[in-house]
PDB file of C-alpha atoms and ligand atoms in Angstrom:
ATOM      1  CA  MET Y1320     -33.802  26.524  72.504  1.00  0.00           C
ATOM      2  CA  ILE Y1321     -31.478  29.031  70.896  1.00  0.00           C
ATOM      3  CA  ALA Y1322     -28.476  28.550  68.598  1.00  0.00           C
ATOM      4  CA  ARG Y1323     -25.697  30.551  67.036  1.00  0.00           C
ATOM      5  CA  VAL Y1324     -26.566  30.537  63.354  1.00  0.00           C
ATOM      6  CA  HIS Y1325     -24.328  32.131  60.739  1.00  0.00           C
ATOM      7  CA  ALA Y1326     -26.965  32.146  57.985  1.00  0.00           C
ATOM      8  CA  THR Y1327     -29.905  30.305  56.533  1.00  0.00           C
ATOM      9  CA  ALA Y1328     -31.071  29.778  52.957  1.00  0.00           C
ATOM     10  CA  SER Y1329     -34.694  29.014  52.228  1.00  0.00           C
ATOM     11  CA  ALA Y1330     -34.338  27.399  48.805  1.00  0.00           C
ATOM     12  CA  SER Y1331     -30.938  25.969  47.939  1.00  0.00           C
ATOM     13  CA  ARG Y1332     -30.283  23.373  45.241  1.00  0.00           C
ATOM     14  CA  ALA Y1333     -26.530  23.073  45.895  1.00  0.00           C
ATOM     15  CA  ASN Y1334     -26.665  21.591  49.412  1.00  0.00           C
ATOM     16  CA  GLY Y1335     -28.186  18.184  48.789  1.00  0.00           C
ATOM     17  CA  PRO Y1336     -30.879  16.609  46.627  1.00  0.00           C
ATOM     18  CA  GLY Y1337     -33.899  18.685  45.704  1.00  0.00           C
ATOM     19  CA  ARG Y1338     -34.831  22.069  47.091  1.00  0.00           C
ATOM     20  CA  ARG Y1339     -33.524  22.458  50.623  1.00  0.00           C
ATOM     21  CA  PHE Y1340     -33.545  24.764  53.603  1.00  0.00           C
ATOM     22  CA  VAL Y1341     -29.973  25.217  54.813  1.00  0.00           C
ATOM     23  CA  VAL Y1342     -28.754  26.204  58.266  1.00  0.00           C
ATOM     24  CA  TRP Y1343     -25.102  27.220  58.589  1.00  0.00           C
ATOM     25  CA  PHE Y1344     -24.178  27.055  62.268  1.00  0.00           C
ATOM     26  CA  GLN Y1345     -21.802  29.619  63.735  1.00  0.00           C
ATOM     27  CA  GLY Y1346     -18.739  28.195  65.483  1.00  0.00           C
ATOM     28  CA  CYS Y1347     -16.131  25.590  64.534  1.00  0.00           C
ATOM     29  CA  THR Y1348     -12.872  24.739  66.305  1.00  0.00           C
ATOM     30  CA  LEU Y1349     -11.683  22.055  63.863  1.00  0.00           C
ATOM     31  CA  GLY Y1350      -9.427  24.462  61.971  1.00  0.00           C
ATOM     32  CA  CYS Y1351      -9.206  22.858  58.528  1.00  0.00           C
ATOM     33  CA  ALA Y1352      -6.647  24.631  56.347  1.00  0.00           C
ATOM     34  CA  GLY Y1353      -8.319  26.209  53.331  1.00  0.00           C
ATOM     35  CA  CYS Y1354     -11.826  26.164  54.846  1.00  0.00           C
ATOM     36  CA  PHE Y1355     -14.248  27.884  52.460  1.00  0.00           C
ATOM     37  CA  ASN Y1356     -16.179  29.507  55.273  1.00  0.00           C
ATOM     38  CA  PRO Y1357     -13.766  30.925  57.891  1.00  0.00           C
ATOM     39  CA  ALA Y1358     -16.307  33.540  58.946  1.00  0.00           C
ATOM     40  CA  THR Y1359     -18.225  30.710  60.623  1.00  0.00           C
ATOM     41  CA  HIS Y1360     -15.359  29.721  62.943  1.00  0.00           C
ATOM     42  CA  VAL Y1361     -15.764  32.084  65.867  1.00  0.00           C
ATOM     43  CA  ALA Y1362     -18.241  30.783  68.424  1.00  0.00           C
ATOM     44  CA  ALA Y1363     -19.753  34.187  69.069  1.00  0.00           C
ATOM     45  CA  GLY Y1364     -22.366  36.462  67.646  1.00  0.00           C
ATOM     46  CA  PRO Y1365     -26.120  36.724  67.639  1.00  0.00           C
ATOM     47  CA  THR Y1366     -28.321  33.803  68.568  1.00  0.00           C
ATOM     48  CA  ILE Y1367     -31.667  32.857  67.126  1.00  0.00           C
ATOM     49  CA  ALA Y1368     -34.552  30.891  68.591  1.00  0.00           C
ATOM     50  CA  LEU Y1369     -34.945  27.563  66.843  1.00  0.00           C
ATOM     51  CA  ASP Y1370     -38.714  28.094  66.759  1.00  0.00           C
ATOM     52  CA  GLU Y1371     -38.017  30.948  64.345  1.00  0.00           C
ATOM     53  CA  VAL Y1372     -35.795  28.748  62.185  1.00  0.00           C
ATOM     54  CA  ILE Y1373     -38.428  26.008  62.130  1.00  0.00           C
ATOM     55  CA  ALA Y1374     -41.135  28.521  61.190  1.00  0.00           C
ATOM     56  CA  ALA Y1375     -38.978  29.679  58.276  1.00  0.00           C
ATOM     57  CA  PHE Y1376     -38.405  26.052  57.287  1.00  0.00           C
ATOM     58  CA  ASP Y1377     -42.177  25.481  57.264  1.00  0.00           C
ATOM     59  CA  ALA Y1378     -42.777  28.622  55.229  1.00  0.00           C
ATOM     60  CA  ALA Y1379     -40.177  27.545  52.667  1.00  0.00           C
ATOM     61  CA  ALA Y1380     -42.048  24.294  51.900  1.00  0.00           C
ATOM     62  CA  VAL Y1381     -38.845  22.568  50.784  1.00  0.00           C
ATOM     63  CA  ASP Y1382     -37.924  18.923  50.168  1.00  0.00           C
ATOM     64  CA  GLY Y1383     -35.392  18.757  52.952  1.00  0.00           C
ATOM     65  CA  LEU Y1384     -33.160  20.287  55.608  1.00  0.00           C
ATOM     66  CA  THR Y1385     -29.376  20.579  55.384  1.00  0.00           C
ATOM     67  CA  LEU Y1386     -27.180  21.396  58.373  1.00  0.00           C
ATOM     68  CA  SER Y1387     -23.778  22.868  57.645  1.00  0.00           C
ATOM     69  CA  GLY Y1388     -21.350  25.253  59.225  1.00  0.00           C
ATOM     70  CA  GLY Y1389     -19.374  26.044  61.059  1.00  0.00           C
ATOM     71  CA  GLU Y1390     -19.727  22.732  62.825  1.00  0.00           C
ATOM     72  CA  PRO Y1391     -23.313  21.624  63.513  1.00  0.00           C
ATOM     73  CA  MET Y1392     -22.185  19.117  66.135  1.00  0.00           C
ATOM     74  CA  GLN Y1393     -20.564  21.804  68.248  1.00  0.00           C
ATOM     75  CA  GLN Y1394     -24.187  22.807  68.916  1.00  0.00           C
ATOM     76  CA  ALA Y1395     -25.490  19.266  68.953  1.00  0.00           C
ATOM     77  CA  PRO Y1396     -28.721  19.836  70.944  1.00  0.00           C
ATOM     78  CA  ALA Y1397     -29.797  22.467  68.419  1.00  0.00           C
ATOM     79  CA  ALA Y1398     -28.813  20.285  65.476  1.00  0.00           C
ATOM     80  CA  LEU Y1399     -30.858  17.428  66.890  1.00  0.00           C
ATOM     81  CA  GLU Y1400     -33.891  19.640  67.493  1.00  0.00           C
ATOM     82  CA  LEU Y1401     -33.856  20.829  63.885  1.00  0.00           C
ATOM     83  CA  LEU Y1402     -33.454  17.299  62.548  1.00  0.00           C
ATOM     84  CA  LEU Y1403     -36.349  16.090  64.689  1.00  0.00           C
ATOM     85  CA  ALA Y1404     -38.534  18.914  63.364  1.00  0.00           C
ATOM     86  CA  ALA Y1405     -37.684  18.011  59.768  1.00  0.00           C
ATOM     87  CA  ARG Y1406     -38.295  14.320  60.390  1.00  0.00           C
ATOM     88  CA  ARG Y1407     -41.675  15.018  62.035  1.00  0.00           C
ATOM     89  CA  ARG Y1408     -42.633  16.783  58.815  1.00  0.00           C
ATOM     90  CA  GLY Y1409     -41.468  13.873  56.681  1.00  0.00           C
ATOM     91  CA  ARG Y1410     -38.629  15.855  55.106  1.00  0.00           C
ATOM     92  CA  SER Y1411     -35.211  14.671  53.997  1.00  0.00           C
ATOM     93  CA  THR Y1412     -32.280  15.408  56.328  1.00  0.00           C
ATOM     94  CA  LEU Y1413     -28.597  15.889  55.491  1.00  0.00           C
ATOM     95  CA  MET Y1414     -25.641  17.124  57.530  1.00  0.00           C
ATOM     96  CA  PHE Y1415     -22.121  18.207  56.657  1.00  0.00           C
ATOM     97  CA  SER Y1416     -19.803  17.596  59.607  1.00  0.00           C
ATOM     98  CA  GLY Y1417     -16.056  17.929  60.019  1.00  0.00           C
ATOM     99  CA  TYR Y1418     -16.236  15.041  62.485  1.00  0.00           C
ATOM    100  CA  THR Y1419     -16.052  11.552  61.067  1.00  0.00           C
ATOM    101  CA  ARG Y1420     -18.967   9.182  61.499  1.00  0.00           C
ATOM    102  CA  GLY Y1421     -16.954   7.297  64.123  1.00  0.00           C
ATOM    103  CA  GLU Y1422     -16.218  10.489  66.037  1.00  0.00           C
ATOM    104  CA  LEU Y1423     -19.891  11.436  65.889  1.00  0.00           C
ATOM    105  CA  ALA Y1424     -20.961   8.043  67.188  1.00  0.00           C
ATOM    106  CA  ALA Y1425     -18.762   8.601  70.248  1.00  0.00           C
ATOM    107  CA  GLN Y1426     -20.329  11.985  71.089  1.00  0.00           C
ATOM    108  CA  ALA Y1427     -23.160  12.188  73.626  1.00  0.00           C
ATOM    109  CA  LEU Y1428     -25.824  13.148  71.082  1.00  0.00           C
ATOM    110  CA  GLY Y1429     -24.088  11.596  68.102  1.00  0.00           C
ATOM    111  CA  PRO Y1430     -26.154   8.396  67.897  1.00  0.00           C
ATOM    112  CA  ALA Y1431     -29.431  10.345  68.119  1.00  0.00           C
ATOM    113  CA  VAL Y1432     -28.313  12.748  65.404  1.00  0.00           C
ATOM    114  CA  LEU Y1433     -27.151   9.905  63.153  1.00  0.00           C
ATOM    115  CA  ALA Y1434     -30.498   8.154  63.688  1.00  0.00           C
ATOM    116  CA  HIS Y1435     -32.317  11.171  62.249  1.00  0.00           C
ATOM    117  CA  LEU Y1436     -30.148  11.730  59.187  1.00  0.00           C
ATOM    118  CA  ASP Y1437     -30.736  10.430  55.681  1.00  0.00           C
ATOM    119  CA  VAL Y1438     -27.324  11.582  54.457  1.00  0.00           C
ATOM    120  CA  LEU Y1439     -24.074  12.456  56.236  1.00  0.00           C
ATOM    121  CA  VAL Y1440     -21.013  13.966  54.577  1.00  0.00           C
ATOM    122  CA  ASP Y1441     -18.225  13.607  57.113  1.00  0.00           C
ATOM    123  CA  GLY Y1442     -14.594  14.443  57.738  1.00  0.00           C
ATOM    124  CA  ARG Y1443     -12.288  17.481  57.843  1.00  0.00           C
ATOM    125  CA  TYR Y1444     -11.675  19.398  54.654  1.00  0.00           C
ATOM    126  CA  GLN Y1445      -8.190  18.618  53.317  1.00  0.00           C
ATOM    127  CA  PRO Y1446      -7.076  21.093  50.646  1.00  0.00           C
ATOM    128  CA  ALA Y1447      -4.429  18.687  49.261  1.00  0.00           C
ATOM    129  CA  ASP Y1448      -7.279  16.329  48.353  1.00  0.00           C
ATOM    130  CA  LYS Y1449      -9.642  19.004  47.014  1.00  0.00           C
ATOM    131  CA  LEU Y1450     -12.528  17.455  45.092  1.00  0.00           C
ATOM    132  CA  GLY Y1451     -15.451  19.896  44.971  1.00  0.00           C
ATOM    133  CA  HIS Y1452     -18.202  17.704  43.566  1.00  0.00           C
ATOM    134  CA  GLY Y1453     -20.618  14.996  44.643  1.00  0.00           C
ATOM    135  CA  LEU Y1454     -21.164  16.999  47.861  1.00  0.00           C
ATOM    136  CA  ARG Y1455     -17.586  16.282  48.972  1.00  0.00           C
ATOM    137  CA  GLY Y1456     -15.186  19.175  49.347  1.00  0.00           C
ATOM    138  CA  SER Y1457     -12.186  16.846  49.519  1.00  0.00           C
ATOM    139  CA  ALA Y1458     -11.639  13.221  48.579  1.00  0.00           C
ATOM    140  CA  ASN Y1459     -11.013  12.066  52.168  1.00  0.00           C
ATOM    141  CA  GLN Y1460     -14.607  12.950  53.064  1.00  0.00           C
ATOM    142  CA  THR Y1461     -17.260  10.247  52.833  1.00  0.00           C
ATOM    143  CA  LEU Y1462     -20.849  10.388  51.658  1.00  0.00           C
ATOM    144  CA  HIS Y1463     -22.900   8.099  53.916  1.00  0.00           C
ATOM    145  CA  LEU Y1464     -26.418   7.091  52.898  1.00  0.00           C
ATOM    146  CA  LEU Y1465     -27.912   6.345  56.328  1.00  0.00           C
ATOM    147  CA  THR Y1466     -31.385   5.487  55.012  1.00  0.00           C
ATOM    148  CA  ALA Y1467     -32.782   4.334  51.680  1.00  0.00           C
ATOM    149  CA  ARG Y1468     -34.410   7.718  51.026  1.00  0.00           C
ATOM    150  CA  HIS Y1469     -31.878   8.929  48.454  1.00  0.00           C
ATOM    151  CA  SER Y1470     -29.727   7.080  45.954  1.00  0.00           C
ATOM    152  CA  ARG Y1471     -26.013   7.832  45.726  1.00  0.00           C
ATOM    153  CA  ALA Y1472     -26.500   9.040  42.154  1.00  0.00           C
ATOM    154  CA  GLU Y1473     -29.236  11.434  43.246  1.00  0.00           C
ATOM    155  CA  VAL Y1474     -27.106  12.918  46.014  1.00  0.00           C
ATOM    156  CA  GLU Y1475     -23.968  13.108  43.887  1.00  0.00           C
ATOM    157  CA  ALA Y1476     -25.896  14.958  41.169  1.00  0.00           C
ATOM    158  CA  THR Y1477     -26.219  17.967  43.492  1.00  0.00           C
ATOM    159  CA  PRO Y1478     -24.852  21.052  41.689  1.00  0.00           C
ATOM    160  CA  GLU Y1479     -21.400  22.081  42.861  1.00  0.00           C
ATOM    161  CA  ALA Y1480     -22.216  25.759  43.238  1.00  0.00           C
ATOM    162  CA  GLU Y1481     -25.077  28.188  43.104  1.00  0.00           C
ATOM    163  CA  ILE Y1482     -25.537  31.919  43.077  1.00  0.00           C
ATOM    164  CA  ARG Y1483     -28.605  33.424  44.675  1.00  0.00           C
ATOM    165  CA  ILE Y1484     -29.361  37.071  44.049  1.00  0.00           C
ATOM    166  CA  GLY Y1485     -31.368  38.799  46.786  1.00  0.00           C
ATOM    167  CA  LYS Y1486     -34.060  41.385  46.190  1.00  0.00           C
ATOM    168  CA  ASP Y1487     -31.537  43.973  47.386  1.00  0.00           C
ATOM    169  CA  GLY Y1488     -28.991  42.810  44.799  1.00  0.00           C
ATOM    170  CA  SER Y1489     -26.884  40.902  47.318  1.00  0.00           C
ATOM    171  CA  LEU Y1490     -25.123  37.725  46.179  1.00  0.00           C
ATOM    172  CA  GLU Y1491     -25.074  34.445  48.106  1.00  0.00           C
ATOM    173  CA  LEU Y1492     -22.518  31.909  46.872  1.00  0.00           C
ATOM    174  CA  THR Y1493     -22.802  28.363  48.191  1.00  0.00           C
ATOM    175  CA  GLY Y1494     -22.038  24.742  47.323  1.00  0.00           C
ATOM    176  CA  VAL Y1495     -19.060  22.419  47.787  1.00  0.00           C
ATOM    177  CA  ALA Y1496     -17.087  24.341  45.172  1.00  0.00           C
ATOM    178  CA  PRO Y1497     -18.514  27.830  45.610  1.00  0.00           C
ATOM    179  CA  LEU Y1498     -17.666  30.545  43.139  1.00  0.00           C
ATOM    180  CA  THR Y1499     -16.014  33.623  44.559  1.00  0.00           C
ATOM    181  CA  VAL Y1500     -16.991  37.201  43.937  1.00  0.00           C
ATOM    182  CA  ARG Y1501     -13.613  37.611  42.196  1.00  0.00           C
ATOM    183  CA  SER Y1502     -14.400  34.750  39.765  1.00  0.00           C
ATOM    184  CA  LEU Y1503     -17.648  36.509  38.780  1.00  0.00           C
ATOM    185  CA  ARG Y1504     -15.908  39.725  37.743  1.00  0.00           C
TER     186      ARG Y1504
HETATM  187  S1  SF4 Z 981     -14.993  21.484  59.837  1.00  0.00           S
HETATM  188 FE1  SF4 Z 981     -15.916  22.654  58.154  1.00  0.00          FE
HETATM  189  S2  SF4 Z 981     -16.284  24.737  58.978  1.00  0.00           S
HETATM  190 FE2  SF4 Z 981     -14.851  23.676  60.374  1.00  0.00          FE
HETATM  191  S3  SF4 Z 981     -12.819  24.331  59.655  1.00  0.00           S
HETATM  192 FE3  SF4 Z 981     -13.307  22.349  58.674  1.00  0.00          FE
HETATM  193  S4  SF4 Z 981     -14.216  22.904  56.691  1.00  0.00           S
HETATM  194 FE4  SF4 Z 981     -14.288  24.742  57.980  1.00  0.00          FE
END
């Protein structure tokens, strides 16, 4: 199976508890005002074989997998395949989705995806309710603990932002309240 993937990170600490592999899907039609990641909206661009993503996940030897976007559930078969791979390896699973839990449950693959998640952060980003901590970008979003794997305190202790500096000097800025290049100057 292939998917449109905006980016991956092999060792993030700002996208859920512990050290996590993150997949940012490419494509989102939900159109939240003030979205931090508008470059992920267009449902176009290169695709990648999920076998390659899973091989990178294995090589990273992380605590868990986080799916983000873009909107993971607009490529639900790929999201489910990645979650199944993480679960088979006994790793933690977390997904950020602009859809609410109820909306997800009504989607064809929603119940299967929910059944393979430890943590779901759901709902559209609403800039008027900006929060930026505890893994929630805005206060209307909800942190759902779908299994007993993580405590609320553990998940909410996730750092709000991180900066990763690549070997080539490139900067990657992630988290629910990511810094901007301008704020670093
Ligand atoms: S659902 Fe997420 S990626 Fe899509 S517009 Fe809203 S905040 Fe941005």
